[in-house]
Amino acid sequence: MLLLKRLFEYRELLYIFTWRHFTVRYRNTALGIVWAIIQPLVMMFLFTFLFTYVLKTGTGDIPKEVFFYASLLPWTFFSSSINYSTSSLVGNYGIITKIYFPREILPLSGILVAVIDLLIASVIYLFLLIIFKITLTFNVLWIIPIFILLFIFTMSCSFIFSCLNVYYRDVGLLTRFVVRLLFFASPVLYSIDSLSLKLKLLLFFNPLTFIIENMRRCVLEQRGVVLWQFAFAATLVIILFFFAHKLFIKTEKDFADVI
Amino acid sequence: MDKENLVELKNIWKKYKIIGKFKKSLRESISSFFKEKEEIEDDEFWALEDINLTLKKGECISIYGPNGSGKTTILKLISSITYPTKGEINIKGKVAPLISLGAGFHNDLTGRENILTNGSILGMSIKEIKEKEESIIEFSELDRKFIDMPVRKYSTGMNTRLGFSVAVHSTAEIILLDEILAVGDEKFREKCHEKIKELKETKSIILVSHHMDIVRSIVDRIVYIKKGKIVEEEEIKKESRQN
Ligand SMILES: Nc1ncnc2c1ncn2[C@@H]1O[C@H](COP(=O)(O)OP(=O)(O)O)[C@@H](O)[C@H]1O
Ligand SMILES: [Mg+2]
């Protein structure tokens, strides 16, 4: 793959940027990496409260706490990656105009930090699984290919948004809005099982629908993944990735001139 | 490409946009995205016109000209930060463009951590940086007690010293220095000049500086540039170099 080829020579730089971003983020904070847990945890409590006392809709047999936490993990990964990476090129103006390296490194290092955050926040997930006595089966392993899909999807969106933001700063504002819309168009608060078939089919064009729904199912409901659905989501994501990376490379040469 | 040449610029033209004159509509920018035009339009100008330049192995040259004449643009082209509109560029070897010192320095990181980031950005491997760390700190003459403090607490001079120090430890064969000779106090400046003369022995250098006397004492050749065109080239004879 072109991306890997481009990055191979610069893998240490990618590592350094990730380390730098991670260190800078948590330095001089009293709570440090606990912040990685706070966001999904607070949201989880908020949703649990809302859906227990205000809206009173259920999440089936699954305790609300685990249900929401399970969907908030991939969602938080996606949204914080996008929020960071959209401004990653514009924000590193000083480096871009002074030195060459494959520019993908900038958005990517933000996504890798989000991976670290996700891993930290997953510790709480494990506790929740134990507290609510969820038994796991081998279907849990599905989480790995689905996460890879999520990673590629997030990367594609980051490439598109970050490079367009170099030309039009509107993109930064637009993405915040798009991310908020996507939150409701993805099964974070609900399960698609409860939707009509038409709506289900429509939502399946958002790869996050498949990703979030199945990351939750394979752990909490011990269900496997429907193969054709996986194939469909994977195809969408891969096509998007090739388009996104092409756009990124095509525009990369102009970054230093127009930024 | 000539065997001896590390850098070759052949008939290089570089076009820039005058941003802010008027913003293109989305439709126009999409159409120009797919077409590479070679003429200039109202909102564009030639920053470089028909530049031919070579840097041989072991050579040290200077590009000299007034502000805005295109010196930095030439260095950016050589280091692939930007690309020519027309013409051909050949580069052999690793380039360390010191267009400014301390690229990627972050205020919240310590001096030591910034050495790592900056060195890596300049193309050094983590292993190389760790090996050279002591020598980098030594050269910068920074007080040891500051090296593990965030650079936010450094004075500007200390910052540039550290930046310069990392830069001269770069492993690249081709070194581009853009108006960074005037760093630090007089004593440190003197040291920088000595260091550049020392680097000349092993590397090929392009030096941009407005200090003509310093330039003359260091380089082999001066290329004069004016409004994006090379107007004159002057060989500096070794004997005439005052030391
Ligand atoms: N990204 C850019 N967009 C538009 N014009 C630029 C850009 N970079 C440089 N220029 C213009 O190109 C000319 C040459 O700039 P530069 O190479 O920085 O000059 P020097 O380094 O000799 O002072 C200047 O007129 C400058 O304004
Ligand atoms: Mg300049």
Coordinates of C-alpha atoms and ligand atoms in Angstrom, one line a residue:
Chain A
M1 CA 0.0 0.0 0.0
L2 CA 1.2 3.5 -0.9
L3 CA 0.6 4.9 2.5
L4 CA 2.8 2.3 4.2
K5 CA 5.5 2.7 1.6
R6 CA 5.5 6.5 2.2
L7 CA 5.6 6.2 5.9
F8 CA 8.1 3.4 6.3
E9 CA 11.1 5.6 6.0
Y10 CA 9.6 8.1 8.4
R11 CA 8.3 5.7 10.9
E12 CA 10.5 7.1 13.7
L13 CA 9.1 10.6 13.0
L14 CA 5.6 9.3 13.3
Y15 CA 6.5 7.8 16.6
I16 CA 8.1 11.0 17.8
F17 CA 5.1 13.1 16.7
T18 CA 2.7 10.7 18.5
W19 CA 4.9 10.8 21.6
R20 CA 5.1 14.6 21.4
H21 CA 1.4 15.0 21.0
F22 CA 0.6 12.6 23.9
T23 CA 3.2 14.2 26.2
V24 CA 2.2 17.7 25.5
R25 CA -1.5 16.9 26.0
Y26 CA -1.2 15.5 29.5
R27 CA 1.8 17.5 30.7
N28 CA 0.9 20.2 33.4
T29 CA -2.5 18.5 34.0
A30 CA -3.3 17.4 37.5
L31 CA -5.2 14.3 36.3
G32 CA -3.0 13.3 33.4
I33 CA -4.2 10.3 31.5
V34 CA -7.3 9.9 33.7
W35 CA -8.7 12.5 31.3
A36 CA -8.9 9.7 28.7
I37 CA -11.4 7.9 30.9
I38 CA -13.4 10.9 32.1
Q39 CA -15.0 11.8 28.8
P40 CA -16.6 8.4 28.0
L41 CA -17.4 7.7 31.6
V42 CA -19.2 11.0 32.2
M43 CA -21.1 10.6 29.0
M44 CA -22.0 7.1 30.0
F45 CA -23.5 8.3 33.3
L46 CA -25.3 11.1 31.6
F47 CA -27.0 8.8 29.1
T48 CA -27.8 6.2 31.7
F49 CA -29.4 8.9 33.8
L50 CA -31.3 10.3 30.8
F51 CA -32.6 7.0 29.6
T52 CA -33.5 5.8 33.0
Y53 CA -35.4 8.8 34.4
V54 CA -36.2 11.0 31.5
L55 CA -36.8 9.1 28.3
K56 CA -37.4 5.6 29.8
T57 CA -36.5 3.7 26.7
G58 CA -34.7 0.4 27.3
T59 CA -31.6 -1.1 25.8
G60 CA -33.0 -4.6 25.9
D61 CA -31.4 -7.2 28.2
I62 CA -28.2 -5.3 28.4
P63 CA -27.5 -3.0 31.4
K64 CA -27.6 0.6 30.2
E65 CA -24.2 1.4 31.7
V66 CA -22.3 -1.2 29.6
F67 CA -24.4 -0.6 26.6
F68 CA -23.6 3.1 26.4
Y69 CA -20.0 2.7 27.4
A70 CA -19.5 0.0 24.7
S71 CA -20.7 2.4 22.1
L72 CA -19.0 5.5 23.5
L73 CA -15.6 4.0 23.2
P74 CA -15.5 3.7 19.4
W75 CA -17.5 7.0 19.1
T76 CA -15.1 8.9 21.3
F77 CA -12.2 7.5 19.3
F78 CA -13.7 8.6 16.1
S79 CA -14.8 12.1 17.2
S80 CA -11.7 13.1 19.1
S81 CA -9.5 11.9 16.2
I82 CA -11.5 14.0 13.7
N83 CA -11.5 17.0 16.0
Y84 CA -7.8 16.9 16.4
S85 CA -6.8 16.0 12.9
T86 CA -8.9 18.5 11.0
S87 CA -6.7 21.3 12.3
S88 CA -3.5 19.2 12.4
L89 CA -2.1 20.6 9.2
V90 CA -3.1 24.2 9.6
G91 CA -2.0 24.1 13.3
N92 CA 1.4 22.8 12.3
Y93 CA 1.9 25.6 9.8
G94 CA 5.4 26.3 11.2
I95 CA 6.7 22.8 10.5
I96 CA 5.0 22.4 7.1
T97 CA 6.6 25.5 5.6
K98 CA 10.1 24.5 6.9
I99 CA 10.7 20.9 6.4
Y100 CA 9.5 18.0 4.1
F101 CA 8.1 14.8 5.4
P102 CA 4.9 12.9 4.3
R103 CA 2.2 15.1 5.7
E104 CA 0.0 12.2 6.6
I105 CA 2.1 11.9 9.8
L106 CA 0.4 14.9 11.3
P107 CA -3.2 13.7 11.2
L108 CA -2.0 10.1 11.9
S109 CA -0.2 11.0 15.1
G110 CA -3.4 12.5 16.4
I111 CA -5.3 9.3 15.6
L112 CA -2.6 7.2 17.3
V113 CA -2.9 9.2 20.4
A114 CA -6.7 8.5 20.3
V115 CA -5.8 4.8 20.1
I116 CA -3.8 5.2 23.3
D117 CA -6.7 7.0 24.9
L118 CA -9.0 4.2 23.8
L119 CA -6.8 1.5 25.3
I120 CA -6.7 3.4 28.6
A121 CA -10.5 3.9 28.6
S122 CA -10.9 0.1 27.8
V123 CA -9.7 -0.7 31.3
I124 CA -12.9 0.7 32.6
Y125 CA -14.8 -1.3 30.0
L126 CA -13.3 -4.5 31.4
F127 CA -14.4 -3.5 34.9
L128 CA -17.9 -2.9 33.7
L129 CA -18.0 -6.3 32.0
I130 CA -17.0 -8.0 35.3
I131 CA -19.3 -5.9 37.4
F132 CA -22.3 -6.7 35.2
K133 CA -21.2 -10.3 34.8
I134 CA -21.1 -10.4 31.0
T135 CA -19.6 -13.6 29.8
L136 CA -17.5 -13.5 26.7
T137 CA -17.2 -16.0 23.8
F138 CA -14.8 -16.3 21.0
N139 CA -17.0 -13.8 19.1
V140 CA -15.2 -11.1 21.0
L141 CA -12.3 -11.5 18.6
W142 CA -14.4 -9.9 15.9
I143 CA -13.5 -6.6 17.7
I144 CA -10.1 -6.7 16.0
P145 CA -11.1 -6.7 12.3
I146 CA -13.9 -4.2 13.1
F147 CA -11.5 -1.9 14.9
I148 CA -9.1 -2.0 11.9
L149 CA -12.1 -1.0 9.8
L150 CA -12.8 1.9 12.2
F151 CA -9.2 3.0 12.1
I152 CA -9.1 3.1 8.3
F153 CA -12.4 4.9 8.2
T154 CA -11.2 7.5 10.8
M155 CA -8.0 7.9 8.9
S156 CA -9.9 8.5 5.6
C157 CA -12.1 11.2 7.1
S158 CA -9.1 12.8 8.7
F159 CA -7.2 13.0 5.5
I160 CA -10.2 14.6 3.7
F161 CA -11.0 17.1 6.4
S162 CA -7.4 18.1 7.2
C163 CA -6.4 18.7 3.6
L164 CA -9.5 20.6 2.7
N165 CA -9.1 22.7 5.8
V166 CA -5.8 24.0 4.4
Y167 CA -7.7 25.6 1.5
Y168 CA -10.9 26.6 3.2
R169 CA -11.1 27.2 6.9
D170 CA -14.8 26.6 6.7
V171 CA -14.1 23.0 6.8
G172 CA -13.0 23.2 10.4
L173 CA -16.4 24.6 11.3
L174 CA -18.2 22.2 9.0
T175 CA -16.6 19.1 10.5
R176 CA -17.7 20.0 14.0
F177 CA -21.2 20.1 12.7
V178 CA -20.9 16.9 10.7
V179 CA -19.5 15.0 13.6
R180 CA -22.5 16.1 15.7
L181 CA -24.9 14.9 13.1
L182 CA -23.1 11.7 12.7
F183 CA -23.5 11.1 16.4
F184 CA -27.2 10.7 15.9
A185 CA -26.9 8.9 12.6
S186 CA -24.7 6.2 14.4
P187 CA -26.1 3.7 16.8
V188 CA -24.5 5.1 19.9
L189 CA -27.7 5.8 21.9
Y190 CA -29.8 3.1 20.3
S191 CA -29.4 -0.3 18.7
I192 CA -30.4 -0.6 15.0
D193 CA -32.3 -3.8 16.0
S194 CA -35.1 -1.4 17.1
L195 CA -35.3 0.4 13.7
S196 CA -37.4 -0.3 10.6
L197 CA -35.8 -2.1 7.7
K198 CA -35.8 0.9 5.5
L199 CA -34.0 3.1 8.0
K200 CA -31.6 0.3 8.8
L201 CA -30.6 0.0 5.1
L202 CA -30.2 3.8 4.9
L203 CA -28.0 3.9 8.0
F204 CA -25.8 1.2 6.6
F205 CA -24.3 3.7 4.2
N206 CA -22.7 5.2 7.3
P207 CA -19.8 2.8 8.0
L208 CA -20.0 3.8 11.7
T209 CA -23.4 2.1 11.9
F210 CA -21.9 -1.3 11.2
I211 CA -18.8 -0.6 13.2
I212 CA -20.4 0.6 16.4
E213 CA -23.3 -1.8 16.4
N214 CA -21.0 -4.8 15.9
M215 CA -18.3 -3.8 18.3
R216 CA -21.0 -3.8 20.9
R217 CA -22.8 -6.9 19.8
C218 CA -19.8 -9.2 19.7
V219 CA -18.9 -8.4 23.3
L220 CA -22.2 -7.8 25.0
E221 CA -24.5 -10.2 23.1
Q222 CA -21.8 -12.7 22.1
R223 CA -23.0 -12.5 18.5
G224 CA -20.9 -13.0 15.5
V225 CA -20.8 -10.6 12.5
V226 CA -23.0 -11.1 9.4
L227 CA -20.4 -11.6 6.8
W228 CA -22.0 -9.8 3.9
Q229 CA -22.5 -6.8 6.1
F230 CA -18.9 -6.9 7.0
A231 CA -17.9 -7.2 3.4
F232 CA -20.2 -4.3 2.5
A233 CA -18.8 -2.0 5.2
A234 CA -15.3 -2.9 4.4
T235 CA -15.8 -2.2 0.7
L236 CA -17.2 1.2 1.5
V237 CA -14.4 2.0 3.8
I238 CA -11.7 0.9 1.4
I239 CA -13.1 2.8 -1.5
L240 CA -13.3 5.9 0.7
F241 CA -9.7 5.4 1.8
F242 CA -8.3 5.3 -1.7
F243 CA -10.2 8.4 -2.6
A244 CA -9.1 10.2 0.6
H245 CA -5.5 9.3 0.3
K246 CA -5.4 10.3 -3.4
L247 CA -6.9 13.6 -2.6
F248 CA -4.4 14.1 0.2
I249 CA -1.4 13.3 -2.0
K250 CA -2.7 15.4 -4.8
T251 CA -3.1 18.5 -2.6
E252 CA 0.0 17.8 -0.4
K253 CA 2.4 19.5 -2.8
D254 CA 0.6 22.8 -2.4
F255 CA 0.2 22.8 1.3
A256 CA 3.3 24.9 2.0
D257 CA 2.3 27.4 -0.6
V258 CA -1.3 28.0 0.3
I259 CA -1.4 27.3 4.1
Chain B
M1 CA 22.7 14.1 -13.7
D2 CA 26.3 15.1 -13.5
K3 CA 28.1 12.7 -11.1
E4 CA 29.7 15.4 -9.0
N5 CA 26.5 17.4 -8.5
L6 CA 24.4 16.9 -5.4
V7 CA 21.9 19.5 -6.4
E8 CA 20.8 20.5 -9.9
L9 CA 18.1 23.1 -10.7
K10 CA 17.4 23.2 -14.4
N11 CA 15.3 26.1 -15.8
I12 CA 13.2 26.4 -12.7
W13 CA 10.2 28.6 -12.8
K14 CA 8.0 29.1 -9.7
K15 CA 4.7 30.8 -9.7
Y16 CA 3.0 32.1 -6.6
K17 CA -0.5 33.4 -6.0
I18 CA -1.1 36.8 -4.5
I19 CA -3.5 35.6 -1.9
G20 CA -6.2 38.0 -0.7
K21 CA -6.4 39.9 -3.9
F22 CA -9.5 38.1 -4.7
K23 CA -10.7 34.7 -3.5
K24 CA -11.4 32.3 -6.2
S25 CA -14.8 30.7 -6.4
L26 CA -15.1 27.1 -5.6
R27 CA -15.8 26.2 -9.2
E28 CA -12.7 28.0 -10.4
S29 CA -10.5 26.4 -7.8
I30 CA -11.9 23.0 -8.8
S31 CA -11.1 23.6 -12.4
S32 CA -7.6 24.8 -11.7
F33 CA -7.1 21.8 -9.5
F34 CA -7.2 19.6 -12.5
K35 CA -5.3 21.8 -14.9
E36 CA -1.7 22.8 -14.5
K37 CA -1.4 26.1 -16.3
E38 CA 1.9 27.5 -17.3
E39 CA 0.9 31.1 -18.0
I40 CA 0.3 33.5 -15.2
E41 CA -3.0 35.1 -14.4
D42 CA -3.9 38.4 -12.8
D43 CA -3.5 37.2 -9.3
E44 CA -0.2 35.4 -9.8
F45 CA 3.4 36.3 -10.3
W46 CA 6.7 34.6 -11.0
A47 CA 8.7 34.3 -7.8
L48 CA 11.5 32.6 -9.7
E49 CA 12.3 32.8 -13.4
D50 CA 14.5 30.4 -15.3
I51 CA 16.8 29.5 -12.4
N52 CA 19.8 27.3 -13.1
L53 CA 21.9 26.3 -10.2
T54 CA 24.2 23.5 -9.2
L55 CA 25.9 22.5 -6.0
K56 CA 28.8 20.2 -6.3
K57 CA 30.0 17.7 -3.7
G58 CA 32.0 19.5 -1.0
E59 CA 31.1 22.9 -2.4
C60 CA 29.8 25.8 -0.3
I61 CA 27.9 28.5 -2.1
S62 CA 25.9 31.5 -1.1
I63 CA 22.7 33.0 -2.6
Y64 CA 22.8 36.7 -2.1
G65 CA 20.1 39.2 -2.8
P66 CA 17.6 41.7 -1.4
N67 CA 14.5 40.6 0.7
G68 CA 11.8 39.0 -1.4
S69 CA 14.1 38.1 -4.3
G70 CA 13.4 34.4 -4.0
K71 CA 16.3 33.0 -1.9
T72 CA 14.1 31.1 0.6
T73 CA 11.9 29.8 -2.3
I74 CA 15.0 28.3 -3.9
L75 CA 15.9 26.5 -0.6
K76 CA 12.3 25.3 -0.2
L77 CA 12.4 23.8 -3.7
I78 CA 15.7 22.0 -3.0
S79 CA 14.2 20.6 0.2
S80 CA 10.9 19.5 -1.5
I81 CA 8.8 21.7 0.8
T82 CA 7.4 23.2 -2.3
Y83 CA 7.5 22.3 -6.0
P84 CA 8.4 24.1 -9.2
T85 CA 5.8 25.2 -11.7
K86 CA 8.2 24.3 -14.5
G87 CA 11.7 22.9 -14.7
E88 CA 13.6 20.0 -13.3
I89 CA 15.2 19.4 -9.9
N90 CA 17.7 16.6 -9.1
I91 CA 18.9 16.0 -5.6
K92 CA 21.4 13.4 -4.5
G93 CA 21.6 12.8 -0.8
K94 CA 19.8 13.9 2.4
V95 CA 18.9 17.5 2.8
A96 CA 18.8 19.4 6.1
P97 CA 16.9 22.6 5.5
L98 CA 17.6 25.1 8.3
I99 CA 15.1 27.6 7.1
S100 CA 14.5 28.5 10.7
L101 CA 16.1 27.1 13.8
G102 CA 14.2 24.8 16.1
A103 CA 11.4 23.6 13.8
G104 CA 8.9 21.8 15.9
F105 CA 10.1 23.1 19.2
H106 CA 7.3 22.9 21.7
N107 CA 7.2 25.3 24.6
D108 CA 5.9 22.7 27.0
L109 CA 8.6 20.2 26.3
T110 CA 12.0 20.3 27.9
G111 CA 15.2 21.1 26.1
R112 CA 16.2 17.5 26.0
E113 CA 12.8 16.5 24.6
N114 CA 13.0 19.2 22.0
I115 CA 16.4 18.0 20.9
L116 CA 14.7 14.6 20.2
T117 CA 11.8 16.1 18.3
N118 CA 13.8 18.7 16.3
G119 CA 16.5 16.1 15.5
S120 CA 13.9 13.7 14.2
I121 CA 12.3 16.4 12.1
L122 CA 15.7 17.1 10.6
G123 CA 16.0 13.5 9.6
M124 CA 18.1 12.0 12.3
S125 CA 17.3 8.6 13.8
I126 CA 16.4 8.3 17.5
K127 CA 19.6 6.3 18.0
E128 CA 21.8 9.0 16.4
I129 CA 20.2 11.7 18.4
K130 CA 20.7 9.9 21.7
E131 CA 24.3 9.3 20.8
K132 CA 24.9 13.0 20.0
E133 CA 22.8 14.4 22.8
E134 CA 25.7 15.2 25.1
S135 CA 27.6 16.8 22.3
I136 CA 24.5 18.8 21.3
I137 CA 24.0 20.1 24.8
E138 CA 27.7 20.8 25.1
F139 CA 27.8 22.9 21.9
S140 CA 24.8 24.9 22.9
E141 CA 26.6 26.0 26.1
L142 CA 23.3 25.8 27.9
D143 CA 23.5 25.5 31.7
R144 CA 22.9 21.9 32.6
K145 CA 20.2 22.8 35.0
F146 CA 18.1 24.2 32.2
I147 CA 18.2 21.2 29.9
D148 CA 15.4 19.4 31.7
M149 CA 13.2 22.5 32.0
P150 CA 10.5 23.4 29.5
V151 CA 11.9 25.7 26.8
R152 CA 9.1 28.1 27.6
K153 CA 11.5 29.2 30.4
Y154 CA 14.4 29.8 28.0
S155 CA 15.4 33.2 26.6
T156 CA 15.1 33.6 22.9
G157 CA 18.9 33.4 22.6
M158 CA 19.0 30.1 24.5
N159 CA 16.3 28.7 22.2
T160 CA 18.1 29.6 19.0
R161 CA 21.4 28.3 20.4
L162 CA 19.8 24.9 21.1
G163 CA 18.2 25.0 17.7
F164 CA 21.5 25.7 16.0
S165 CA 23.3 23.1 18.0
V166 CA 20.9 20.4 16.9
A167 CA 21.1 21.6 13.3
V168 CA 24.8 21.4 13.0
H169 CA 24.8 17.8 14.3
S170 CA 22.5 16.8 11.5
T171 CA 23.7 13.8 9.5
A172 CA 22.5 15.1 6.1
E173 CA 25.0 15.7 3.3
I174 CA 23.4 18.8 2.0
I175 CA 22.9 21.7 4.4
L176 CA 20.8 24.8 3.6
L177 CA 21.2 27.7 6.0
D178 CA 18.7 30.5 5.7
E179 CA 19.6 33.7 7.4
I180 CA 20.4 32.0 10.7
L181 CA 23.9 33.1 11.1
A182 CA 23.0 36.0 13.4
V183 CA 22.1 33.9 16.4
G184 CA 23.0 34.4 20.0
D185 CA 25.6 36.8 21.4
E186 CA 28.8 37.8 19.7
K187 CA 30.9 34.9 21.2
F188 CA 28.4 32.3 20.1
R189 CA 28.1 33.9 16.7
E190 CA 31.9 33.5 16.3
K191 CA 31.6 29.9 17.3
C192 CA 28.8 29.3 14.7
H193 CA 31.0 30.7 11.9
E194 CA 33.8 28.4 13.0
K195 CA 31.4 25.5 13.0
I196 CA 30.2 26.2 9.5
K197 CA 33.8 26.4 8.3
E198 CA 34.3 23.0 9.9
L199 CA 31.1 21.5 8.4
K200 CA 32.4 22.7 5.0
E201 CA 35.0 19.9 5.2
T202 CA 32.5 17.2 5.1
K203 CA 29.3 18.6 3.7
S204 CA 27.9 20.7 0.9
I205 CA 26.3 23.9 2.0
I206 CA 24.1 26.6 0.6
L207 CA 24.3 29.7 2.8
V208 CA 21.9 32.6 2.7
S209 CA 23.1 35.6 4.7
H210 CA 23.1 39.4 4.4
H211 CA 26.5 39.6 6.1
M212 CA 28.7 40.0 3.1
D213 CA 32.0 39.9 4.9
I214 CA 31.1 36.6 6.6
V215 CA 29.8 35.1 3.4
R216 CA 33.0 36.0 1.6
S217 CA 35.2 34.4 4.3
I218 CA 33.3 31.1 4.0
V219 CA 31.9 30.3 0.6
D220 CA 33.5 29.3 -2.7
R221 CA 30.9 31.0 -4.9
I222 CA 28.3 33.6 -4.6
V223 CA 25.1 33.6 -6.7
Y224 CA 23.5 37.0 -6.9
I225 CA 19.8 37.0 -7.3
K226 CA 17.4 39.9 -8.0
K227 CA 13.6 39.7 -8.4
G228 CA 13.7 36.0 -9.0
K229 CA 16.4 36.0 -11.6
I230 CA 20.1 35.1 -11.2
V231 CA 22.0 38.2 -12.3
E232 CA 25.6 37.3 -11.6
E233 CA 27.9 34.5 -10.3
E234 CA 31.2 35.2 -8.6
E235 CA 33.9 32.7 -7.7
I236 CA 35.6 33.5 -4.5
K237 CA 39.3 32.6 -4.7
K238 CA 40.7 30.7 -1.7
E239 CA 43.6 33.1 -1.3
S240 CA 41.4 36.1 -1.2
R241 CA 39.3 34.7 1.7
Q242 CA 40.2 36.6 4.8
N243 CA 40.3 34.4 7.8
Ligands
LIG1 N1 3.5 30.9 -0.1 C1 3.6 32.0 -0.8 N2 2.5 32.6 -1.5 C2 2.7 33.7 -2.2 N3 3.8 34.4 -2.3 C3 4.9 33.9 -1.7 C4 4.9 32.7 -0.9 N4 6.1 32.5 -0.5 C5 6.9 33.5 -0.9 N5 6.2 34.4 -1.7 C6 6.7 35.5 -2.4 O1 7.8 35.1 -3.2 C7 8.8 36.1 -3.3 C8 10.1 35.5 -2.8 O2 10.1 35.2 -1.5 P1 11.3 34.6 -0.7 O3 11.8 33.5 -1.4 O4 10.9 34.3 0.7 O5 12.3 35.8 -0.7 P2 13.7 36.0 0.1 O6 13.9 34.7 0.9 O7 14.7 36.2 -0.9 O8 13.6 37.2 1.0 C9 8.3 37.2 -2.3 O9 7.8 38.3 -3.1 C10 7.3 36.6 -1.5 O10 6.3 37.5 -1.1
MG2 MG 14.1 34.5 3.0

